[in-house]
C-alpha atoms as a printed R data frame, in Angstrom:
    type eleno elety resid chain resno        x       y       z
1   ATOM     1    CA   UNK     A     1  -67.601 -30.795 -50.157
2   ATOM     2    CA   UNK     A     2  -69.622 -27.522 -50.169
3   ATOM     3    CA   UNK     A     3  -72.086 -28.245 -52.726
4   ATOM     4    CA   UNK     A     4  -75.909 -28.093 -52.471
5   ATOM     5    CA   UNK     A     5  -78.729 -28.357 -53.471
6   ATOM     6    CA   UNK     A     6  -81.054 -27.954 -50.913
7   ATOM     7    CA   UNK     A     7  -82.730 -24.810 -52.372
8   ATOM     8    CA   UNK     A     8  -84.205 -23.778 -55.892
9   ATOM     9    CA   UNK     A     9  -82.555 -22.108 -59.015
10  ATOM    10    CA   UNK     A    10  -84.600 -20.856 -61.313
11  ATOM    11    CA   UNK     A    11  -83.665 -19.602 -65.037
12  ATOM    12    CA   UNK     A    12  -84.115 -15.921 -63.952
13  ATOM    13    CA   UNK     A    13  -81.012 -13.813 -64.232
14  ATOM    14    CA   UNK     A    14  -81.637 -12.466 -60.916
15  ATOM    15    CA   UNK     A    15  -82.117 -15.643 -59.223
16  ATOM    16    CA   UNK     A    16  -79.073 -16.130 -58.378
17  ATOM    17    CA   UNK     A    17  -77.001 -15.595 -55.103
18  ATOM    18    CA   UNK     A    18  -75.881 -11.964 -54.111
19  ATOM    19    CA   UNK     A    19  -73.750 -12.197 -51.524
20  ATOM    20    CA   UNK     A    20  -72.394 -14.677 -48.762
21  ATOM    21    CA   UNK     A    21  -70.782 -14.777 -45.076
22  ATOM    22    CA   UNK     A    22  -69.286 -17.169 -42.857
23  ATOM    23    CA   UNK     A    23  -70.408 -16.985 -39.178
24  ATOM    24    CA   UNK     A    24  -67.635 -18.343 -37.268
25  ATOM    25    CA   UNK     A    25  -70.513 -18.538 -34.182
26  ATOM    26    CA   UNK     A    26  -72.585 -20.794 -35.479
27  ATOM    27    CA   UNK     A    27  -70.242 -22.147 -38.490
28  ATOM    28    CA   UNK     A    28  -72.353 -21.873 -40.965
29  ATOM    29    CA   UNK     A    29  -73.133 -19.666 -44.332
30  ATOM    30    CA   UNK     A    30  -75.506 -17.319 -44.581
31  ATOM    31    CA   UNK     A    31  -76.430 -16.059 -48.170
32  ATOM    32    CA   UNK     A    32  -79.027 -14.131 -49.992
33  ATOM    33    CA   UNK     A    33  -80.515 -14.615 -52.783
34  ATOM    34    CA   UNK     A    34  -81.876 -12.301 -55.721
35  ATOM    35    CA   UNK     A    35  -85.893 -11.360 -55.386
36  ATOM    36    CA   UNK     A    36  -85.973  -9.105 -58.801
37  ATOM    37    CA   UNK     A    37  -87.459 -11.752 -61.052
38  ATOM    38    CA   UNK     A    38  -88.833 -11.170 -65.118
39  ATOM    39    CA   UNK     A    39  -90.826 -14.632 -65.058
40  ATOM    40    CA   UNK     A    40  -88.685 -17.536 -63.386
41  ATOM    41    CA   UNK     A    41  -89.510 -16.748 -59.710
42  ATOM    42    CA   UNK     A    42  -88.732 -19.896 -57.767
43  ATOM    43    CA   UNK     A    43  -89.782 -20.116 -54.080
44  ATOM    44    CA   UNK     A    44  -86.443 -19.337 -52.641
45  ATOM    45    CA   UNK     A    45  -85.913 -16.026 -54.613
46  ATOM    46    CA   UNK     A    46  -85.828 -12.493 -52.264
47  ATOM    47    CA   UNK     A    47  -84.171 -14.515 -49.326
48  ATOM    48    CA   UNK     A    48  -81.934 -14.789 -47.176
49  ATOM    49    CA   UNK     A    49  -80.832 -18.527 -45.814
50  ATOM    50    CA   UNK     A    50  -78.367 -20.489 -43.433
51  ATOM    51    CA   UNK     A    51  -76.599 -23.255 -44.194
52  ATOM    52    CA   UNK     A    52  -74.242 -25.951 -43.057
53  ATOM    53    CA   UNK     A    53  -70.435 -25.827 -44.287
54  ATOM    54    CA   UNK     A    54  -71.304 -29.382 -45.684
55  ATOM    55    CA   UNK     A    55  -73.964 -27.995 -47.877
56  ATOM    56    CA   UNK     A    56  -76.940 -29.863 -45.479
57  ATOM    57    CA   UNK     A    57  -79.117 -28.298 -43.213
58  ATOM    58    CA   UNK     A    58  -81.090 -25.506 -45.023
59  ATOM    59    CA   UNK     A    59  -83.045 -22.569 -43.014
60  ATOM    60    CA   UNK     A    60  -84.694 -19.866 -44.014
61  ATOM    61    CA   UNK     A    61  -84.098 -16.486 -42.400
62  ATOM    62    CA   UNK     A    62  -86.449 -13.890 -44.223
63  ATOM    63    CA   UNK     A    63  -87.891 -12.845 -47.123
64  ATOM    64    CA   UNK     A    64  -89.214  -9.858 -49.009
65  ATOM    65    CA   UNK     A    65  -85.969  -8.856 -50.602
66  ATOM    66    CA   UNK     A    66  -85.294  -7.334 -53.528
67  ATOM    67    CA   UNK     A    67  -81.524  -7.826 -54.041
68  ATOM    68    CA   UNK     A    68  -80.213  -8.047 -50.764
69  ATOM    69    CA   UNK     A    69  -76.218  -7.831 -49.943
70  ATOM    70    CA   UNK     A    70  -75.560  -9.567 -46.595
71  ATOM    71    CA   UNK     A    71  -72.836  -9.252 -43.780
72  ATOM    72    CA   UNK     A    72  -72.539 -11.268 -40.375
73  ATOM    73    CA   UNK     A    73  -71.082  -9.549 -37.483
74  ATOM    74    CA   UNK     A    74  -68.411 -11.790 -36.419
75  ATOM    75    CA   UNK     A    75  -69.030 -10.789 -32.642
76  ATOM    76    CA   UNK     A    76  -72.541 -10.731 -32.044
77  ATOM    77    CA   UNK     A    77  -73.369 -12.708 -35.185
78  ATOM    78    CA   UNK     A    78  -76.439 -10.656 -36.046
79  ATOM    79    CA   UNK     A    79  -76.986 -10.582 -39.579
80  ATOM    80    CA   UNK     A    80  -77.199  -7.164 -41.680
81  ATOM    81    CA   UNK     A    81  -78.269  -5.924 -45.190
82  ATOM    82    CA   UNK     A    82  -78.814  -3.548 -47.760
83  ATOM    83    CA   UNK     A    83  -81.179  -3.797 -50.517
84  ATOM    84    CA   UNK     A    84  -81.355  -1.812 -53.844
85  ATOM    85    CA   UNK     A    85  -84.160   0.198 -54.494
86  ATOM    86    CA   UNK     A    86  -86.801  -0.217 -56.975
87  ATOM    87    CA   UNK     A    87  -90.459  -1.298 -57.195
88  ATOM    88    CA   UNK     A    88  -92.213  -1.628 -53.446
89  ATOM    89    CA   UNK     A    89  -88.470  -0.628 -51.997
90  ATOM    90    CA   UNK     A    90  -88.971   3.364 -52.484
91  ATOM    91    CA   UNK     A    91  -84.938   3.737 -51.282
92  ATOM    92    CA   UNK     A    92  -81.864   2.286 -50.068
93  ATOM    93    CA   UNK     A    93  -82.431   0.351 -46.782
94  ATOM    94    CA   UNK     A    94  -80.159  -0.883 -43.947
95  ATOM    95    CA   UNK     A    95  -81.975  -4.216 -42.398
96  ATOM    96    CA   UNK     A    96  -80.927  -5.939 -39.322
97  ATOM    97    CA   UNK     A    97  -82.266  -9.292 -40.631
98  ATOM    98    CA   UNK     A    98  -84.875 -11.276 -38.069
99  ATOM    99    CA   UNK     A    99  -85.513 -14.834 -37.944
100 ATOM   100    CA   UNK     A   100  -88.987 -14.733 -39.863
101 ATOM   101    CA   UNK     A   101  -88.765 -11.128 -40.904
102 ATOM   102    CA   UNK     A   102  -90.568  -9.847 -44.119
103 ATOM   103    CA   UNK     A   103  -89.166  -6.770 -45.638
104 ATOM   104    CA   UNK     A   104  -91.979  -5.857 -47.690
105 ATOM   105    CA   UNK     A   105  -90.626  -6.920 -51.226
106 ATOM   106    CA   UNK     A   106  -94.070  -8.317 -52.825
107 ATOM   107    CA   UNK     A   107  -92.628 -10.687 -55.395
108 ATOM   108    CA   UNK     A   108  -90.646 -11.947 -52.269
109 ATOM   109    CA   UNK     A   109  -93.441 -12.813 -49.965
110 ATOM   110    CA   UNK     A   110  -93.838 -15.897 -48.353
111 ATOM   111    CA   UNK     A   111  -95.573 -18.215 -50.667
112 ATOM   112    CA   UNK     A   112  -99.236 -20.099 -50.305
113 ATOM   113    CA   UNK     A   113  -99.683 -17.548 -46.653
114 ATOM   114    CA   UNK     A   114 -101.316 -14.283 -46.235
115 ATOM   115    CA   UNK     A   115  -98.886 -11.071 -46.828
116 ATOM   116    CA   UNK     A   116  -96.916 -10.565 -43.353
117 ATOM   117    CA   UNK     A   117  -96.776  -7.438 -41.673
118 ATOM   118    CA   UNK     A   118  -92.964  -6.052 -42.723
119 ATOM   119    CA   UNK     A   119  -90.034  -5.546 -40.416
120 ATOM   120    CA   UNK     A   120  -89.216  -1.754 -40.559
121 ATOM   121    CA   UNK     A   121  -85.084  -1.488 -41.705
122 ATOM   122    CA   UNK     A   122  -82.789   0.104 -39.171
123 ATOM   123    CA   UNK     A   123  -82.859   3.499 -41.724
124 ATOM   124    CA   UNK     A   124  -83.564   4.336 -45.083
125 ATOM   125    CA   UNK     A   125  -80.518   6.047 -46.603
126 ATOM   126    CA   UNK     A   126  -81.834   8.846 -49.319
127 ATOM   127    CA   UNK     A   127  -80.357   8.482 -52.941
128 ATOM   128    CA   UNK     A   128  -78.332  11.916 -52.615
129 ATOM   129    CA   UNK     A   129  -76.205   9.737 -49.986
130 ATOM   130    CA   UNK     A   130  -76.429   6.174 -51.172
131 ATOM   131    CA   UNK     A   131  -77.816   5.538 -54.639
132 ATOM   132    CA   UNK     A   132  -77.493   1.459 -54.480
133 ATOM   133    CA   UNK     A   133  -76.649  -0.385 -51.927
134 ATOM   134    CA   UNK     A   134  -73.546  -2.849 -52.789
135 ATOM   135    CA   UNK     A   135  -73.659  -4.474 -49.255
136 ATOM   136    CA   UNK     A   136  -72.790  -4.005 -45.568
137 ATOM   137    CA   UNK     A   137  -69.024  -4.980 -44.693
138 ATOM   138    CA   UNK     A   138  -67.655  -5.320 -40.923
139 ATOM   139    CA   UNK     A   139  -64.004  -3.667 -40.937
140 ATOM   140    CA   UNK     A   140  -61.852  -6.192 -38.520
141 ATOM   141    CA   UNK     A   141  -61.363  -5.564 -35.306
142 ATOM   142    CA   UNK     A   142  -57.725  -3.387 -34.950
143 ATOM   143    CA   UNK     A   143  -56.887  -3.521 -38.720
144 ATOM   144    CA   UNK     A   144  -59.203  -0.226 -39.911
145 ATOM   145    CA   UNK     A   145  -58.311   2.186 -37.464
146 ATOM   146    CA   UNK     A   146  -61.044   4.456 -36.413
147 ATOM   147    CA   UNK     A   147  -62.996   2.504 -38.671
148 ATOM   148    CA   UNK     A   148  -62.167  -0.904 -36.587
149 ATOM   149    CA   UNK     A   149  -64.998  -3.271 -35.576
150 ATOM   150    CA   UNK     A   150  -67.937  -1.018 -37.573
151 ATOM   151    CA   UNK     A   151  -70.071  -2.028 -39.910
152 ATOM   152    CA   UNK     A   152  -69.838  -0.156 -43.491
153 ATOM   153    CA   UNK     A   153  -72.290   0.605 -45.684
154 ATOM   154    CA   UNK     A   154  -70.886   0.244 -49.408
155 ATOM   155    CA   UNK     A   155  -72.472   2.377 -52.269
156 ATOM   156    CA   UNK     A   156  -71.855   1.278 -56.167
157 ATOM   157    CA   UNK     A   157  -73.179   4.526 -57.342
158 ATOM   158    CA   UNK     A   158  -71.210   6.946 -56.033
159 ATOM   159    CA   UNK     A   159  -68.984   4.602 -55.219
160 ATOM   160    CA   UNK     A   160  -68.699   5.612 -51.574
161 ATOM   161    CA   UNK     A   161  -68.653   3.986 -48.045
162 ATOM   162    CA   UNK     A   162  -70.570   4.935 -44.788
163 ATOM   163    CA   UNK     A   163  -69.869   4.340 -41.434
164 ATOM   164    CA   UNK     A   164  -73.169   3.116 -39.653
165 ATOM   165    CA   UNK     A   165  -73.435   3.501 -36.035
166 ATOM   166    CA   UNK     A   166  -75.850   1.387 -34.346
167 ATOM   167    CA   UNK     A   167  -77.472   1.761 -31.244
């Protein structure tokens, strides 16, 4: 049926979820959720979770986001995101997302445990390039040209898009 509720909502604008991808790999969701909260900061807020296509079966990834945009790669199902800038996140980031990582959002942090060491992003991208983050997007393999099978970095600001190249 899809529905859930397996993790917390609070009132907080923010709080709710950003973005979401299928992983055909592992057939399940993966989604982030807001970490910018005024006052109604629930526990799952700043994170990013898996979940089965029946709505059961709730893991957390990471934490220490601000407000994370998420993309799986279809072929290696690793998971990748942006985050917008803003207090403790001095510019735009590209994260390959870890099982366990922290990415150093302090609201975000895990909750009732000591302050984890944070898992460096892949790059920062300076504001004259990026100025926020709208979310990574994989172009299909054979349907974007040269762009086929890349990951893209969306910008809102500018609005622009950015070929990343991994190593």
């Amino acid at each position: 049926d899809g529905l859930s509720t397996a993790f917390t909502q609070s009132a907080d604008t923010r709080d709710f979820l950003h973005s979401a991808a299928w992983s055909k790999r592992d057939s399940r969701w993966y989604f982030s959720k807001g970490g910018q909260q005024e006052g109604g900061r629930s526990r799952h807020s700043g994170r990013v979770f898996s979940i089965a296509e029946d709505g059961s079966d709730l893991k957390e990834i990471a934490c220490g986001l601000r407000n994370a945009y998420i993309d799986v790669d279809p072929e290696s199902g690793g998971i990748y995101a942006v985050d917008q800038q803003g207090h403790w996140v001095p510019t735009t980031p590209l994260h390959r997302i870890v099982e366990g990582g922290y990415y150093g959002f302090k609201p975000a942090a895990p909750w009732g445990a000591p302050e984890p060491a944070i898992t460096p992003p892949l790059c920062w991208i300076p504001h004259a390039v990026a100025g926020s983050g709208l979310g990574p997007v994989w172009a299909d393999p054979g349907r974007f040209g040269p762009l086929s099978d890349s990951l893209i970095f969306l910008d809102f600001r500018r609005p622009g898009l950015l070929r990343t190249y991994l190593d």
